[in-house]
């Protein structure tokens, strides 16, 4: 009997921009070569370490001076979407149905640099000192709007800031958008940029790692997060439709969930109840048992409380038969709202290459066949998500 | 997996509202019927350098009952959360819902906000510059913090989502409430929108020069621009099977929505009006018939270009004859532009009109545009709206329309 693929979701295109470079091959190489690039920002003064993204060459990619003057968060976004659409074989300049393409955008902090500029101008010069262009670039939806304008996307544009859980949130929303018959493709996109005020704010909240010792050192477990930046874009479509149009499904987005722990403002439930529920719901969504998960990409940002609650959640769901676990954040930092999608991008590469990057395999002792990967998301103020990525069965 | 649509409706059983002209639903009904104007001199912010000295500030909002209900020792919230919790308290009481009777995994919270914790952000940043860092200020900075407070109180464990798609934010929240219910992901969704007046929003809109230096006169030939407002509107949205079981009274139901993008300009509307027209058509075709729409709660910001584009879109969708006759309203003439809360405010205003038998007025409206004139009225009209189309057209070309079936006591007969 033929498999009914009408409810299955294929990822057919992927674009990534981050500290490692501007494509998935460079992401893989970065992890496989055990590279890091933590250090103080070159764009502002801060004693805190961070991982700055490679800047995409917008002039070369798009021959556009205007795009190269856009805020970095938007440049990352446009570059990632460009790569994802190219890989998926969708060209809005060559007859793609622009009304049937939707976009769901997620971010943790949005255009933080523009927002800080507004604060500075307002404090220094008063209300009239705020620049109109900076204001229009500061709103959360600005990167998504720029993408929709540049790529002529006329379907729904939805913007959901959800902290470090944004990736799971946008995938959750994309699933619902794909249920609409009029929508053929959904571009999920997350981007974030480094910003002095946000980095120092996160340190004040004791989330960010302290500026002690060697700033280039890889973070030790439980010491805190290190901020990074970048973007990931994925093209999602119904699996049957993707196959019909001759697209190559990279992986299947098998299950998604987003939850909250209903616990306390600024203090997550350490028993991991929110994340455990998200994982269970994601497995239910994919019709998979917990035993089917071959690898977990940790959502913990590196704080002790994140580590604690994720351990508890995994214990609650998987019991003694815990799958192998790995984290990308010790190599690429915590890219705000882009974190979960970076792990999805890594999952795509792991399934495509049928192996885990060497340094991550070392920590997980992972050499067996991997077909199903769970990417966990942990956001501030009790937000959780879980995304199950599966090797396509079709 | 792509979810399957289930045969269930999204019923609104309670609403709560705070804005410049009212602190609750009954006051909102009364203020709109009288055509109250909420525009006053800005008092709560440092406005030095602003072109416009007025806005629709919720000056009469008193957060004391919010704290009183939660005990005197409850920690101080920022203004966003105070507004949200006040509207939430009212909506929950009106609905008669015991949130603990809801399967906690089937309870969700979905809000819309443009600038969220902007006040907290600037406050914190000022402190940092003076070496007086107070991290506790940041606890309410994230846009989903007010929604999280609701999750904590209701013990809902489902999604806590917040849209930030400029002015369409809370209409997208209502659209998602419908989706969560029809896909069986939630039985109860607490949906709404909020935004506070802040130095950031006042300065930004001021320098963009789309703020009126006079009154807000949407769709009037002499309109000059928008007037900023603030507030929060919350709606308790329940699955029809869930609300029927507990015998709840339906105020309205969310029948459909449309979401499109202009893909045109970061701030200016596309004057072809194709995006907003497609958006309205999607909403109507999803949940009703075009001939049954008897009220349009417009986006109607009062700017020259936005109103022109929206009117043009209405003419495209309804045709010349009906477009000039359907009662249209912009409640922004009374309570200002509440940004991310605008869609939810429109929904509550439509429900208010249906419950009390009138179409809310577009105050200050005197003379219609020559091109695509709409049927606006400066005073309330004694007509009971039944099927309302609520529009939101945002920065960056985001459009979202929501179709609401209104359930007045007269309609039930």
CSV table of N, CA, C and O in Angstrom, one decimal, chain A residues 6-9 116 119-120 122-123 127-128 130 132 135-136 140-142 145-146 148-149 153-161 169 172-173 175-176 179-180 197 201 204-205 238 254 258-265 277 281 285 380-383, chain B residues 1-4 48-50 105 121-122 124-126 133 135 139 142-145 148-149 151-152 156-165 172 176 180 183 185 199-200 203-204 207-208 257 259-267 282 395-396:
chain,number,residue,atom,x,y,z
A,6,UNK,N,0.3,13.0,2.5
A,6,UNK,CA,-0.3,14.3,2.5
A,6,UNK,C,-0.1,15.1,3.8
A,6,UNK,O,-0.2,16.3,3.8
A,7,UNK,N,0.1,14.4,4.9
A,7,UNK,CA,0.3,15.1,6.1
A,7,UNK,C,1.8,15.2,6.5
A,7,UNK,O,2.1,15.8,7.6
A,8,UNK,N,2.6,14.6,5.8
A,8,UNK,CA,4.1,14.6,6.1
A,8,UNK,C,4.7,15.9,5.6
A,8,UNK,O,4.3,16.4,4.5
A,9,UNK,N,5.6,16.5,6.3
A,9,UNK,CA,6.3,17.7,5.9
A,9,UNK,C,7.7,17.5,5.5
A,9,UNK,O,8.5,16.9,6.3
A,116,UNK,N,18.8,49.8,20.4
A,116,UNK,CA,19.7,50.5,21.3
A,116,UNK,C,20.1,51.9,20.8
A,116,UNK,O,20.2,52.8,21.5
A,119,UNK,N,17.3,54.2,21.8
A,119,UNK,CA,17.5,54.5,23.2
A,119,UNK,C,18.6,55.6,23.3
A,119,UNK,O,18.4,56.6,24.0
A,120,UNK,N,19.7,55.4,22.7
A,120,UNK,CA,20.8,56.3,22.8
A,120,UNK,C,20.4,57.7,22.2
A,120,UNK,O,20.7,58.7,22.8
A,122,UNK,N,17.5,58.9,21.8
A,122,UNK,CA,16.4,59.5,22.6
A,122,UNK,C,17.0,60.1,23.9
A,122,UNK,O,16.7,61.3,24.3
A,123,UNK,N,17.9,59.4,24.5
A,123,UNK,CA,18.5,59.9,25.8
A,123,UNK,C,19.4,61.1,25.6
A,123,UNK,O,19.3,62.1,26.3
A,127,UNK,N,13.3,63.3,21.8
A,127,UNK,CA,12.4,62.6,20.9
A,127,UNK,C,12.8,62.9,19.4
A,127,UNK,O,12.7,62.0,18.6
A,128,UNK,N,13.1,64.1,19.1
A,128,UNK,CA,13.4,64.5,17.7
A,128,UNK,C,14.7,63.9,17.2
A,128,UNK,O,15.0,63.9,16.0
A,130,UNK,N,15.5,60.8,17.3
A,130,UNK,CA,15.3,59.4,16.8
A,130,UNK,C,15.2,59.5,15.3
A,130,UNK,O,14.6,60.3,14.7
A,132,UNK,N,14.1,58.3,11.6
A,132,UNK,CA,13.0,57.5,11.1
A,132,UNK,C,13.4,56.1,10.5
A,132,UNK,O,12.7,55.1,10.8
A,135,UNK,N,14.0,53.7,13.3
A,135,UNK,CA,12.8,53.3,13.9
A,135,UNK,C,12.1,52.2,13.1
A,135,UNK,O,11.7,51.2,13.6
A,136,UNK,N,12.1,52.4,11.8
A,136,UNK,CA,11.4,51.4,11.0
A,136,UNK,C,12.2,50.1,10.9
A,136,UNK,O,11.6,49.0,10.7
A,140,UNK,N,10.1,44.3,15.4
A,140,UNK,CA,10.4,42.9,15.4
A,140,UNK,C,10.2,42.3,14.0
A,140,UNK,O,10.9,41.4,13.6
A,141,UNK,N,9.2,42.8,13.2
A,141,UNK,CA,8.9,42.2,11.9
A,141,UNK,C,9.8,42.8,10.8
A,141,UNK,O,9.6,42.3,9.7
A,142,UNK,N,10.7,43.7,11.1
A,142,UNK,CA,11.5,44.3,10.0
A,142,UNK,C,12.3,43.3,9.2
A,142,UNK,O,12.2,43.4,7.9
A,145,UNK,N,9.8,41.5,7.0
A,145,UNK,CA,9.3,42.4,5.9
A,145,UNK,C,10.3,42.6,4.8
A,145,UNK,O,9.9,42.6,3.6
A,146,UNK,N,11.5,42.8,5.2
A,146,UNK,CA,12.5,43.0,4.2
A,146,UNK,C,12.6,41.8,3.3
A,146,UNK,O,12.7,41.9,2.0
A,148,UNK,N,10.2,39.6,2.7
A,148,UNK,CA,9.0,39.5,1.9
A,148,UNK,C,9.1,40.4,0.7
A,148,UNK,O,8.7,40.1,-0.4
A,149,UNK,N,9.7,41.6,0.9
A,149,UNK,CA,9.8,42.6,-0.1
A,149,UNK,C,10.8,42.1,-1.1
A,149,UNK,O,10.6,42.1,-2.4
A,153,UNK,N,7.4,37.8,-1.6
A,153,UNK,CA,6.5,36.8,-1.0
A,153,UNK,C,5.2,37.5,-0.6
A,153,UNK,O,5.3,38.4,0.2
A,154,UNK,N,4.1,37.0,-1.1
A,154,UNK,CA,2.8,37.7,-0.8
A,154,UNK,C,1.8,36.9,0.1
A,154,UNK,O,0.7,37.3,0.3
A,155,UNK,N,2.3,35.7,0.5
A,155,UNK,CA,1.4,34.9,1.4
A,155,UNK,C,1.5,35.5,2.8
A,155,UNK,O,2.1,36.6,3.0
A,156,UNK,N,1.0,34.7,3.8
A,156,UNK,CA,1.1,35.2,5.2
A,156,UNK,C,2.5,35.4,5.7
A,156,UNK,O,3.4,34.6,5.4
A,157,UNK,N,2.7,36.5,6.4
A,157,UNK,CA,4.0,36.8,7.1
A,157,UNK,C,3.6,36.8,8.6
A,157,UNK,O,2.9,37.7,9.0
A,158,UNK,N,4.2,35.9,9.3
A,158,UNK,CA,3.9,35.9,10.8
A,158,UNK,C,5.2,36.0,11.5
A,158,UNK,O,6.3,35.4,11.1
A,159,UNK,N,5.2,36.8,12.6
A,159,UNK,CA,6.4,37.1,13.4
A,159,UNK,C,6.2,36.7,14.8
A,159,UNK,O,5.2,37.2,15.4
A,160,UNK,N,7.0,35.8,15.3
A,160,UNK,CA,6.8,35.3,16.7
A,160,UNK,C,8.1,35.3,17.5
A,160,UNK,O,8.9,34.4,17.4
A,161,UNK,N,8.4,36.4,18.2
A,161,UNK,CA,9.5,36.4,19.1
A,161,UNK,C,9.3,35.4,20.3
A,161,UNK,O,8.3,35.5,20.9
A,169,UNK,N,8.8,27.4,17.9
A,169,UNK,CA,7.6,28.1,17.8
A,169,UNK,C,7.3,28.4,16.3
A,169,UNK,O,6.1,28.2,15.9
A,172,UNK,N,6.1,25.2,14.7
A,172,UNK,CA,4.8,24.8,15.1
A,172,UNK,C,3.7,25.6,14.3
A,172,UNK,O,2.7,25.1,13.9
A,173,UNK,N,4.0,26.9,14.1
A,173,UNK,CA,3.1,27.8,13.4
A,173,UNK,C,3.1,27.4,11.9
A,173,UNK,O,2.0,27.4,11.2
A,175,UNK,N,3.5,24.4,10.6
A,175,UNK,CA,2.6,23.2,10.5
A,175,UNK,C,1.2,23.6,10.2
A,175,UNK,O,0.5,23.1,9.3
A,176,UNK,N,0.7,24.6,11.0
A,176,UNK,CA,-0.7,25.0,10.8
A,176,UNK,C,-0.9,25.8,9.5
A,176,UNK,O,-1.9,25.6,8.9
A,179,UNK,N,-1.5,23.5,6.6
A,179,UNK,CA,-2.8,22.9,6.6
A,179,UNK,C,-3.8,23.7,5.7
A,179,UNK,O,-4.9,23.2,5.4
A,180,UNK,N,-3.4,24.9,5.4
A,180,UNK,CA,-4.3,25.7,4.5
A,180,UNK,C,-4.0,25.3,3.0
A,180,UNK,O,-2.9,25.4,2.6
A,197,UNK,N,23.8,46.1,24.5
A,197,UNK,CA,22.8,46.2,25.6
A,197,UNK,C,22.2,44.9,26.0
A,197,UNK,O,22.0,44.6,27.2
A,201,UNK,N,22.6,42.9,29.4
A,201,UNK,CA,21.4,42.6,30.2
A,201,UNK,C,21.3,41.2,30.5
A,201,UNK,O,20.9,40.8,31.7
A,204,UNK,N,23.5,40.6,33.4
A,204,UNK,CA,22.9,41.1,34.6
A,204,UNK,C,21.9,40.1,35.2
A,204,UNK,O,21.7,40.0,36.4
A,205,UNK,N,21.2,39.4,34.2
A,205,UNK,CA,20.2,38.4,34.6
A,205,UNK,C,20.9,37.1,35.0
A,205,UNK,O,20.3,36.1,35.3
A,238,UNK,N,4.5,20.2,1.8
A,238,UNK,CA,3.9,18.9,1.9
A,238,UNK,C,4.8,17.9,1.2
A,238,UNK,O,5.2,18.2,0.0
A,254,UNK,N,9.1,15.8,11.4
A,254,UNK,CA,8.2,14.7,11.8
A,254,UNK,C,7.2,15.2,13.0
A,254,UNK,O,6.1,14.8,13.0
A,258,UNK,N,5.3,23.1,21.2
A,258,UNK,CA,5.7,24.2,22.0
A,258,UNK,C,4.8,24.3,23.2
A,258,UNK,O,3.6,24.2,23.1
A,259,UNK,N,5.4,24.5,24.4
A,259,UNK,CA,4.7,24.5,25.6
A,259,UNK,C,5.2,25.6,26.6
A,259,UNK,O,6.2,26.3,26.2
A,260,UNK,N,4.6,25.6,27.8
A,260,UNK,CA,5.3,26.5,28.8
A,260,UNK,C,5.1,25.7,30.1
A,260,UNK,O,4.3,24.8,30.2
A,261,UNK,N,5.8,26.2,31.1
A,261,UNK,CA,5.8,25.4,32.4
A,261,UNK,C,4.9,26.0,33.5
A,261,UNK,O,4.8,25.5,34.6
A,262,UNK,N,4.3,27.2,33.2
A,262,UNK,CA,3.3,27.8,34.1
A,262,UNK,C,3.9,27.9,35.5
A,262,UNK,O,3.2,27.5,36.5
A,263,UNK,N,5.1,28.3,35.6
A,263,UNK,CA,5.8,28.2,36.9
A,263,UNK,C,6.0,29.6,37.6
A,263,UNK,O,5.1,30.1,38.3
A,264,UNK,N,7.1,30.2,37.3
A,264,UNK,CA,7.4,31.5,37.9
A,264,UNK,C,8.1,32.4,36.9
A,264,UNK,O,9.0,32.0,36.2
A,265,UNK,N,7.8,33.7,36.9
A,265,UNK,CA,8.5,34.7,36.1
A,265,UNK,C,10.0,34.6,36.4
A,265,UNK,O,10.4,34.6,37.5
A,277,UNK,N,6.9,17.8,28.6
A,277,UNK,CA,5.6,17.8,27.9
A,277,UNK,C,5.9,18.1,26.4
A,277,UNK,O,5.3,17.5,25.6
A,281,UNK,N,4.8,15.6,23.4
A,281,UNK,CA,3.9,16.0,22.4
A,281,UNK,C,4.5,15.9,21.0
A,281,UNK,O,3.8,15.6,20.0
A,285,UNK,N,3.1,13.8,18.0
A,285,UNK,CA,2.8,14.4,16.7
A,285,UNK,C,3.4,13.5,15.6
A,285,UNK,O,2.8,13.4,14.5
A,380,UNK,N,13.6,31.8,27.7
A,380,UNK,CA,13.4,32.5,29.0
A,380,UNK,C,11.9,32.5,29.3
A,380,UNK,O,11.0,32.4,28.4
A,381,UNK,N,11.5,32.7,30.6
A,381,UNK,CA,10.2,32.8,31.0
A,381,UNK,C,9.3,31.6,30.6
A,381,UNK,O,8.2,31.7,30.1
A,382,UNK,N,9.9,30.4,30.8
A,382,UNK,CA,9.2,29.2,30.8
A,382,UNK,C,8.7,28.7,29.4
A,382,UNK,O,7.7,27.9,29.4
A,383,UNK,N,9.4,29.1,28.4
A,383,UNK,CA,9.0,28.6,27.0
A,383,UNK,C,9.9,27.3,26.7
A,383,UNK,O,11.1,27.4,26.9
B,1,UNK,N,3.7,16.7,11.8
B,1,UNK,CA,2.6,16.4,10.9
B,1,UNK,C,1.7,17.6,10.6
B,1,UNK,O,1.5,18.4,11.6
B,2,UNK,N,1.2,17.6,9.4
B,2,UNK,CA,0.2,18.7,9.2
B,2,UNK,C,-1.1,18.4,9.9
B,2,UNK,O,-1.6,17.2,9.8
B,3,UNK,N,-1.6,19.3,10.7
B,3,UNK,CA,-2.8,19.0,11.5
B,3,UNK,C,-4.0,18.8,10.7
B,3,UNK,O,-4.1,19.4,9.6
B,4,UNK,N,-5.0,18.1,11.2
B,4,UNK,CA,-6.3,17.9,10.5
B,4,UNK,C,-7.3,18.8,11.1
B,4,UNK,O,-7.4,19.0,12.3
B,48,UNK,N,9.6,65.8,25.5
B,48,UNK,CA,10.4,66.9,24.9
B,48,UNK,C,10.8,66.6,23.5
B,48,UNK,O,11.4,65.5,23.3
B,49,UNK,N,10.5,67.5,22.6
B,49,UNK,CA,11.0,67.2,21.2
B,49,UNK,C,10.0,66.6,20.3
B,49,UNK,O,10.2,66.4,19.1
B,50,UNK,N,8.8,66.2,20.9
B,50,UNK,CA,7.8,65.5,20.1
B,50,UNK,C,7.1,66.6,19.3
B,50,UNK,O,6.8,67.6,19.8
B,105,UNK,N,-3.0,20.9,29.3
B,105,UNK,CA,-2.3,20.8,28.0
B,105,UNK,C,-3.1,21.4,26.9
B,105,UNK,O,-2.5,21.6,25.8
B,121,UNK,N,12.5,48.4,28.8
B,121,UNK,CA,13.8,48.4,28.1
B,121,UNK,C,14.5,49.7,28.2
B,121,UNK,O,15.7,49.7,28.6
B,122,UNK,N,13.8,50.8,28.0
B,122,UNK,CA,14.4,52.1,28.1
B,122,UNK,C,14.8,52.4,29.6
B,122,UNK,O,15.8,53.0,29.8
B,124,UNK,N,15.5,50.3,31.9
B,124,UNK,CA,16.7,49.5,32.3
B,124,UNK,C,17.9,50.2,31.7
B,124,UNK,O,19.0,50.3,32.4
B,125,UNK,N,17.8,50.5,30.4
B,125,UNK,CA,19.0,51.1,29.7
B,125,UNK,C,19.5,52.4,30.3
B,125,UNK,O,20.7,52.6,30.5
B,126,UNK,N,18.5,53.2,30.7
B,126,UNK,CA,18.9,54.5,31.4
B,126,UNK,C,19.7,54.2,32.7
B,126,UNK,O,20.7,54.9,33.0
B,133,UNK,N,22.3,49.5,37.6
B,133,UNK,CA,21.7,48.3,36.8
B,133,UNK,C,20.7,47.6,37.7
B,133,UNK,O,21.0,47.2,38.8
B,135,UNK,N,18.4,44.5,37.1
B,135,UNK,CA,18.0,43.5,36.2
B,135,UNK,C,16.5,43.1,36.4
B,135,UNK,O,15.9,42.5,35.5
B,139,UNK,N,12.5,41.5,33.8
B,139,UNK,CA,11.7,40.3,34.0
B,139,UNK,C,10.4,40.4,33.1
B,139,UNK,O,9.9,39.4,32.7
B,142,UNK,N,10.4,40.8,28.0
B,142,UNK,CA,10.1,40.0,26.9
B,142,UNK,C,8.6,40.1,26.5
B,142,UNK,O,7.7,40.2,27.4
B,143,UNK,N,8.3,40.0,25.3
B,143,UNK,CA,6.9,40.2,24.8
B,143,UNK,C,5.9,39.1,25.3
B,143,UNK,O,4.7,39.3,25.4
B,144,UNK,N,6.5,37.9,25.6
B,144,UNK,CA,5.6,36.9,26.1
B,144,UNK,C,5.5,36.8,27.6
B,144,UNK,O,4.8,36.0,28.2
B,145,UNK,N,6.1,37.8,28.3
B,145,UNK,CA,6.0,37.8,29.8
B,145,UNK,C,4.5,38.0,30.3
B,145,UNK,O,4.1,37.3,31.2
B,148,UNK,N,2.8,34.8,29.9
B,148,UNK,CA,3.3,33.8,30.9
B,148,UNK,C,2.6,34.0,32.2
B,148,UNK,O,2.3,33.0,32.9
B,149,UNK,N,2.4,35.2,32.6
B,149,UNK,CA,1.7,35.5,33.9
B,149,UNK,C,0.3,34.8,33.9
B,149,UNK,O,-0.1,34.3,34.9
B,151,UNK,N,-0.5,32.2,32.0
B,151,UNK,CA,-0.2,30.7,32.1
B,151,UNK,C,0.0,30.3,33.5
B,151,UNK,O,-0.5,29.3,34.0
B,152,UNK,N,0.7,31.1,34.3
B,152,UNK,CA,1.0,30.8,35.7
B,152,UNK,C,-0.3,30.7,36.5
B,152,UNK,O,-0.5,29.8,37.2
B,156,UNK,N,-2.2,26.8,32.6
B,156,UNK,CA,-2.2,26.3,31.2
B,156,UNK,C,-0.8,25.9,30.8
B,156,UNK,O,0.2,26.7,31.0
B,157,UNK,N,-0.6,24.8,30.2
B,157,UNK,CA,0.7,24.3,29.8
B,157,UNK,C,0.9,24.3,28.3
B,157,UNK,O,2.0,23.9,27.8
B,158,UNK,N,-0.1,24.7,27.6
B,158,UNK,CA,0.0,24.7,26.1
B,158,UNK,C,0.9,25.9,25.6
B,158,UNK,O,1.6,26.5,26.4
B,159,UNK,N,0.8,26.2,24.3
B,159,UNK,CA,1.7,27.3,23.8
B,159,UNK,C,1.4,28.6,24.4
B,159,UNK,O,0.2,28.9,24.7
B,160,UNK,N,2.4,29.4,24.7
B,160,UNK,CA,2.3,30.8,25.0
B,160,UNK,C,3.0,31.6,23.9
B,160,UNK,O,4.2,31.7,23.9
B,161,UNK,N,2.1,32.0,22.9
B,161,UNK,CA,2.7,32.6,21.7
B,161,UNK,C,2.4,34.1,21.8
B,161,UNK,O,1.4,34.6,22.3
B,162,UNK,N,3.3,34.8,21.2
B,162,UNK,CA,3.0,36.3,21.0
B,162,UNK,C,3.5,36.7,19.6
B,162,UNK,O,4.6,36.4,19.1
B,163,UNK,N,2.5,37.3,18.9
B,163,UNK,CA,2.9,37.8,17.5
B,163,UNK,C,3.3,39.2,17.6
B,163,UNK,O,2.8,40.0,18.4
B,164,UNK,N,4.3,39.5,16.8
B,164,UNK,CA,4.8,40.9,16.7
B,164,UNK,C,4.9,41.3,15.3
B,164,UNK,O,6.0,41.5,14.7
B,165,UNK,N,3.8,41.4,14.6
B,165,UNK,CA,3.7,41.7,13.2
B,165,UNK,C,3.1,43.1,13.0
B,165,UNK,O,2.1,43.3,12.4
B,172,UNK,N,-3.6,38.5,14.2
B,172,UNK,CA,-3.0,37.2,13.9
B,172,UNK,C,-3.1,36.3,15.2
B,172,UNK,O,-3.2,35.1,15.0
B,176,UNK,N,-4.9,32.7,15.0
B,176,UNK,CA,-4.2,31.5,15.6
B,176,UNK,C,-5.1,30.9,16.6
B,176,UNK,O,-5.0,29.6,16.7
B,180,UNK,N,-5.8,27.0,16.5
B,180,UNK,CA,-5.5,26.0,17.6
B,180,UNK,C,-6.7,25.2,18.0
B,180,UNK,O,-6.6,24.1,18.3
B,183,UNK,N,-7.8,22.8,14.9
B,183,UNK,CA,-6.9,21.7,14.7
B,183,UNK,C,-6.9,20.8,16.0
B,183,UNK,O,-6.1,19.9,16.0
B,185,UNK,N,-5.7,21.5,18.9
B,185,UNK,CA,-4.6,21.7,19.7
B,185,UNK,C,-4.9,22.3,21.0
B,185,UNK,O,-4.1,22.3,22.0
B,199,UNK,N,8.1,56.1,25.2
B,199,UNK,CA,9.0,57.1,24.6
B,199,UNK,C,9.4,56.6,23.2
B,199,UNK,O,9.5,57.4,22.2
B,200,UNK,N,9.6,55.3,23.1
B,200,UNK,CA,10.1,54.8,21.8
B,200,UNK,C,9.0,54.9,20.7
B,200,UNK,O,9.2,55.4,19.6
B,203,UNK,N,8.3,58.7,19.9
B,203,UNK,CA,9.4,59.4,19.2
B,203,UNK,C,9.4,58.8,17.8
B,203,UNK,O,9.5,59.6,16.8
B,204,UNK,N,9.3,57.5,17.6
B,204,UNK,CA,9.4,56.9,16.3
B,204,UNK,C,8.3,57.3,15.4
B,204,UNK,O,8.6,57.8,14.2
B,207,UNK,N,8.8,61.1,14.4
B,207,UNK,CA,9.8,61.5,13.4
B,207,UNK,C,9.4,60.9,12.0
B,207,UNK,O,9.9,61.3,11.0
B,208,UNK,N,8.6,59.9,12.0
B,208,UNK,CA,8.1,59.3,10.8
B,208,UNK,C,7.0,60.3,10.1
B,208,UNK,O,6.6,60.1,9.0
B,257,UNK,N,-10.4,34.0,8.8
B,257,UNK,CA,-9.3,35.1,8.8
B,257,UNK,C,-8.6,35.0,7.4
B,257,UNK,O,-8.6,34.0,6.7
B,259,UNK,N,-4.7,36.3,5.8
B,259,UNK,CA,-3.4,37.0,6.1
B,259,UNK,C,-2.6,37.0,4.8
B,259,UNK,O,-2.4,36.0,4.1
B,260,UNK,N,-2.2,38.2,4.4
B,260,UNK,CA,-1.4,38.4,3.2
B,260,UNK,C,-0.3,39.4,3.4
B,260,UNK,O,-0.2,40.1,4.5
B,261,UNK,N,0.6,39.5,2.5
B,261,UNK,CA,1.7,40.5,2.6
B,261,UNK,C,1.7,41.3,1.3
B,261,UNK,O,1.5,40.8,0.2
B,262,UNK,N,2.0,42.6,1.4
B,262,UNK,CA,2.1,43.5,0.2
B,262,UNK,C,3.4,43.2,-0.6
B,262,UNK,O,3.4,43.4,-1.8
B,263,UNK,N,4.5,42.8,0.1
B,263,UNK,CA,5.8,42.7,-0.5
B,263,UNK,C,6.1,44.0,-1.3
B,263,UNK,O,6.5,43.9,-2.4
B,264,UNK,N,5.9,45.1,-0.6
B,264,UNK,CA,6.0,46.4,-1.4
B,264,UNK,C,7.0,47.3,-0.7
B,264,UNK,O,8.0,47.7,-1.4
B,265,UNK,N,6.8,47.7,0.5
B,265,UNK,CA,7.7,48.8,1.2
B,265,UNK,C,7.7,48.6,2.7
B,265,UNK,O,6.7,48.0,3.2
B,266,UNK,N,8.8,49.0,3.3
B,266,UNK,CA,8.9,48.8,4.8
B,266,UNK,C,7.9,49.5,5.6
B,266,UNK,O,7.5,49.1,6.7
B,267,UNK,N,7.4,50.6,5.1
B,267,UNK,CA,6.4,51.4,5.9
B,267,UNK,C,5.2,51.8,5.0
B,267,UNK,O,4.1,51.9,5.6
B,282,UNK,N,-10.1,36.4,1.7
B,282,UNK,CA,-9.7,35.1,2.3
B,282,UNK,C,-10.6,35.0,3.6
B,282,UNK,O,-11.1,33.9,3.8
B,395,UNK,N,2.7,48.0,9.3
B,395,UNK,CA,4.0,48.3,8.8
B,395,UNK,C,4.6,47.1,8.0
B,395,UNK,O,4.5,46.0,8.5
B,396,UNK,N,5.3,47.4,7.0
B,396,UNK,CA,6.0,46.3,6.3
B,396,UNK,C,5.1,45.5,5.4
B,396,UNK,O,5.4,44.5,4.9
